[in-house]
Amino acid sequence: MTGEATLNDSDIARIAARIDRPIVLVGLMGAGKSTVGRKLASMLGRSFIDADDAIVEAAQRSISEIFDEFGEAYFRDGERRVIARLIDENGGVIATGGGAFVDDETRALILERAIAVWIDCDIDTLVERTSRRNTRPLLRNGDPKAILTDLFEKREPYYSQAQVRVLSEDGPHKDTARAIIEAIGKWL
Ligand code: S3P
């Protein structure tokens, strides 16, 4: 869905005016949720918040430290609470960590109160993008391509419940943001 710019500024403004809920971006690590989210928010004239950043701020620890000190279950608990708070407080665009939408309670909340957008992406692009930073605990122990392939298989049934799906190719993030606006416009 990326590529051709099919929407002009007034199309975007018209769709933006009809969006009455937060937009929550879901999908695997490396799909571009934060970068695309920032671009999408600025195109829609909305605020942007990254749920992982909010978790780090609330815990005063990095994601890796939270996993190492307290474990994944503790992280997921905090993630659920933070996303619930962000949905309450934020009418804009919220990027979530790749596992958030797999949690039944978090997913139900997002589907009820927001528009969930799954940024789908091929595994090789995810491997390439996630190799640029070493901040993701789930990718530290093993071959990233095998881990991401396994996570895709396990999580695809959940991600596919999002109201909107957009394919992110290895092109400019603004094309993906535009494709999201177009897909939301069709869905609304
Ligand atoms: C995770 C994804 C990460 C972060 C944590 C766990 C996951 O966020 O929440 O490392 O379970 O896929 P990004 O998807 O933003 O990398």
CSV table of C-alpha atoms and ligand atoms in Angstrom, one decimal:
chain,number,residue,atom,x,y,z
A,1,MET,CA,0.0,0.0,0.0
A,2,THR,CA,3.0,2.3,0.0
A,3,GLY,CA,4.3,4.1,-3.1
A,4,GLU,CA,2.0,6.4,-5.0
A,5,ALA,CA,0.9,9.5,-3.1
A,6,THR,CA,-2.8,9.3,-3.8
A,7,LEU,CA,-4.1,11.7,-1.1
A,8,ASN,CA,-3.8,15.4,-1.3
A,9,ASP,CA,-3.7,17.7,1.7
A,10,SER,CA,-7.4,18.4,1.6
A,11,ASP,CA,-8.2,14.7,1.5
A,12,ILE,CA,-6.0,14.2,4.6
A,13,ALA,CA,-7.7,17.1,6.4
A,14,ARG,CA,-11.1,15.6,5.6
A,15,ILE,CA,-10.1,12.2,7.0
A,16,ALA,CA,-8.4,13.8,10.0
A,17,ALA,CA,-11.6,15.6,10.9
A,18,ARG,CA,-13.5,12.3,11.0
A,19,ILE,CA,-11.1,10.5,13.3
A,20,ASP,CA,-12.7,10.6,16.8
A,21,ARG,CA,-10.4,8.2,18.6
A,22,PRO,CA,-6.8,7.6,19.2
A,23,ILE,CA,-4.9,5.7,16.5
A,24,VAL,CA,-2.8,2.8,18.0
A,25,LEU,CA,-0.1,1.3,16.0
A,26,VAL,CA,0.7,-2.4,16.5
A,27,GLY,CA,3.1,-4.8,14.8
A,28,LEU,CA,6.4,-6.5,15.2
A,29,MET,CA,9.6,-4.8,16.3
A,30,GLY,CA,11.2,-3.0,13.4
A,31,ALA,CA,7.9,-2.4,11.6
A,32,GLY,CA,8.5,1.4,12.0
A,33,LYS,CA,5.7,2.1,14.5
A,34,SER,CA,7.5,4.9,16.3
A,35,THR,CA,8.9,6.6,13.2
A,36,VAL,CA,5.8,6.2,11.1
A,37,GLY,CA,3.7,7.2,14.1
A,38,ARG,CA,5.5,10.5,14.5
A,39,LYS,CA,5.0,11.3,10.8
A,40,LEU,CA,1.4,10.2,10.9
A,41,ALA,CA,0.7,12.4,13.9
A,42,SER,CA,2.2,15.4,12.3
A,43,MET,CA,0.3,14.8,9.1
A,44,LEU,CA,-3.0,14.6,11.0
A,45,GLY,CA,-2.1,17.5,13.4
A,46,ARG,CA,-2.3,15.3,16.4
A,47,SER,CA,0.0,14.5,19.3
A,48,PHE,CA,2.3,11.4,19.3
A,49,ILE,CA,3.3,9.2,22.1
A,50,ASP,CA,5.4,6.1,22.3
A,51,ALA,CA,4.1,3.6,24.9
A,52,ASP,CA,7.6,2.1,25.4
A,53,ASP,CA,9.0,5.6,26.2
A,54,ALA,CA,6.1,6.1,28.7
A,55,ILE,CA,6.9,2.7,30.4
A,56,VAL,CA,10.6,3.7,30.6
A,57,GLU,CA,9.6,7.0,32.1
A,58,ALA,CA,7.2,5.5,34.6
A,59,ALA,CA,9.6,2.7,35.7
A,60,GLN,CA,12.8,5.0,35.5
A,61,ARG,CA,14.5,2.0,33.9
A,62,SER,CA,15.2,0.9,30.3
A,63,ILE,CA,13.1,-1.9,28.7
A,64,SER,CA,16.1,-4.2,29.0
A,65,GLU,CA,16.5,-3.4,32.7
A,66,ILE,CA,12.8,-4.0,33.4
A,67,PHE,CA,13.1,-7.5,31.6
A,68,ASP,CA,16.3,-8.3,33.4
A,69,GLU,CA,15.3,-7.2,36.9
A,70,PHE,CA,11.6,-8.1,37.0
A,71,GLY,CA,10.9,-10.4,34.0
A,72,GLU,CA,8.6,-10.2,31.0
A,73,ALA,CA,5.3,-10.7,32.9
A,74,TYR,CA,6.0,-7.7,35.0
A,75,PHE,CA,6.8,-5.6,31.9
A,76,ARG,CA,3.5,-6.7,30.3
A,77,ASP,CA,1.6,-5.6,33.4
A,78,GLY,CA,3.1,-2.2,33.3
A,79,GLU,CA,2.6,-2.0,29.6
A,80,ARG,CA,-1.2,-2.8,30.0
A,81,ARG,CA,-1.6,0.0,32.6
A,82,VAL,CA,0.4,2.5,30.6
A,83,ILE,CA,-1.5,1.9,27.4
A,84,ALA,CA,-4.8,2.2,29.3
A,85,ARG,CA,-3.7,5.6,30.7
A,86,LEU,CA,-2.4,6.8,27.3
A,87,ILE,CA,-5.7,5.9,25.6
A,88,ASP,CA,-7.5,7.9,28.4
A,89,GLU,CA,-5.3,10.9,28.1
A,90,ASN,CA,-4.4,10.9,24.4
A,91,GLY,CA,-6.5,11.6,21.4
A,92,GLY,CA,-3.6,11.3,19.0
A,93,VAL,CA,-1.3,8.6,17.7
A,94,ILE,CA,0.1,6.0,20.1
A,95,ALA,CA,2.9,3.6,19.1
A,96,THR,CA,2.9,0.3,21.1
A,97,GLY,CA,5.7,-2.3,21.7
A,98,GLY,CA,5.4,-5.4,19.5
A,99,GLY,CA,3.9,-7.6,22.2
A,100,ALA,CA,1.3,-5.2,23.6
A,101,PHE,CA,-1.6,-6.3,21.2
A,102,VAL,CA,-1.0,-9.9,22.0
A,103,ASP,CA,-2.2,-9.3,25.6
A,104,ASP,CA,-5.9,-10.1,25.7
A,105,GLU,CA,-6.9,-7.2,28.0
A,106,THR,CA,-4.7,-4.6,26.2
A,107,ARG,CA,-6.0,-5.8,22.8
A,108,ALA,CA,-9.7,-5.6,23.9
A,109,LEU,CA,-9.1,-2.1,25.2
A,110,ILE,CA,-7.4,-0.9,22.1
A,111,LEU,CA,-10.1,-2.4,19.8
A,112,GLU,CA,-12.9,-0.9,21.9
A,113,ARG,CA,-11.5,2.6,22.4
A,114,ALA,CA,-9.1,3.3,19.5
A,115,ILE,CA,-8.4,2.4,15.9
A,116,ALA,CA,-5.8,-0.3,15.8
A,117,VAL,CA,-3.5,-0.2,12.8
A,118,TRP,CA,-1.3,-3.2,12.1
A,119,ILE,CA,1.9,-2.1,10.3
A,120,ASP,CA,2.8,-5.4,8.6
A,121,CYS,CA,6.3,-5.8,7.2
A,122,ASP,CA,8.4,-8.6,5.6
A,123,ILE,CA,10.8,-10.4,7.9
A,124,ASP,CA,14.0,-9.4,6.1
A,125,THR,CA,13.2,-5.7,6.5
A,126,LEU,CA,12.4,-6.2,10.2
A,127,VAL,CA,15.8,-8.0,10.7
A,128,GLU,CA,17.6,-5.2,8.9
A,129,ARG,CA,15.9,-2.5,10.9
A,130,THR,CA,16.2,-4.2,14.3
A,131,SER,CA,19.9,-4.9,13.7
A,132,ARG,CA,20.6,-1.1,14.0
A,133,ARG,CA,20.0,-1.0,17.8
A,134,ASN,CA,20.7,-3.5,20.6
A,135,THR,CA,17.9,-2.4,22.9
A,136,ARG,CA,15.4,-5.3,22.4
A,137,PRO,CA,15.7,-8.0,25.0
A,138,LEU,CA,13.7,-10.5,23.0
A,139,LEU,CA,16.2,-10.4,20.2
A,140,ARG,CA,19.3,-10.8,22.3
A,141,ASN,CA,19.3,-14.6,22.7
A,142,GLY,CA,19.4,-16.3,19.3
A,143,ASP,CA,19.2,-15.6,15.6
A,144,PRO,CA,17.0,-12.5,15.1
A,145,LYS,CA,15.6,-13.8,11.8
A,146,ALA,CA,14.5,-17.0,13.5
A,147,ILE,CA,13.1,-15.2,16.5
A,148,LEU,CA,11.2,-12.6,14.4
A,149,THR,CA,9.8,-15.4,12.1
A,150,ASP,CA,8.6,-17.3,15.1
A,151,LEU,CA,7.0,-14.2,16.7
A,152,PHE,CA,5.3,-13.4,13.4
A,153,GLU,CA,3.7,-16.9,13.3
A,154,LYS,CA,2.6,-16.6,16.9
A,155,ARG,CA,1.4,-13.0,16.8
A,156,GLU,CA,-0.2,-12.8,13.3
A,157,PRO,CA,-3.6,-14.1,14.5
A,158,TYR,CA,-3.7,-11.2,17.0
A,159,TYR,CA,-2.3,-8.5,14.8
A,160,SER,CA,-4.8,-9.5,12.1
A,161,GLN,CA,-7.6,-8.4,14.5
A,162,ALA,CA,-6.6,-4.8,14.0
A,163,GLN,CA,-9.3,-2.8,12.2
A,164,VAL,CA,-6.7,-1.6,9.7
A,165,ARG,CA,-3.7,-3.3,8.1
A,166,VAL,CA,-1.0,-1.5,6.1
A,167,LEU,CA,2.0,-3.1,4.5
A,168,SER,CA,5.2,-1.2,5.1
A,169,GLU,CA,7.7,-1.8,2.4
A,170,ASP,CA,11.3,-0.6,2.7
A,171,GLY,CA,10.4,2.9,1.4
A,172,PRO,CA,10.0,6.3,3.1
A,173,HIS,CA,8.0,6.3,6.3
A,174,LYS,CA,5.8,9.1,5.0
A,175,ASP,CA,4.5,6.7,2.3
A,176,THR,CA,3.4,4.3,5.0
A,177,ALA,CA,1.8,7.2,7.0
A,178,ARG,CA,-0.1,8.3,4.0
A,179,ALA,CA,-1.2,4.7,3.3
A,180,ILE,CA,-2.5,4.5,6.9
A,181,ILE,CA,-4.5,7.7,6.5
A,182,GLU,CA,-6.0,6.3,3.2
A,183,ALA,CA,-6.8,2.9,4.8
A,184,ILE,CA,-8.4,4.6,7.9
A,185,GLY,CA,-10.4,6.8,5.5
A,186,LYS,CA,-11.8,3.7,3.8
A,187,TRP,CA,-12.5,2.0,7.1
A,188,LEU,CA,-14.3,4.9,8.8
B,1,S3P,C1,8.7,-6.1,22.4
B,1,S3P,C2,8.8,-5.0,21.5
B,1,S3P,C3,9.5,-3.8,22.0
B,1,S3P,C4,9.5,-3.7,23.5
B,1,S3P,C5,9.9,-4.9,24.2
B,1,S3P,C6,9.1,-6.1,23.8
B,1,S3P,C7,7.9,-7.3,21.8
B,1,S3P,O1,9.0,-2.7,21.3
B,1,S3P,O2,8.1,-3.4,23.9
B,1,S3P,O3,11.3,-5.1,23.9
B,1,S3P,O4,7.4,-8.1,22.6
B,1,S3P,O5,7.8,-7.5,20.6
B,1,S3P,P1,9.2,-2.4,19.8
B,1,S3P,O6,8.2,-3.2,19.0
B,1,S3P,O7,8.8,-0.9,19.7
B,1,S3P,O8,10.6,-2.7,19.4
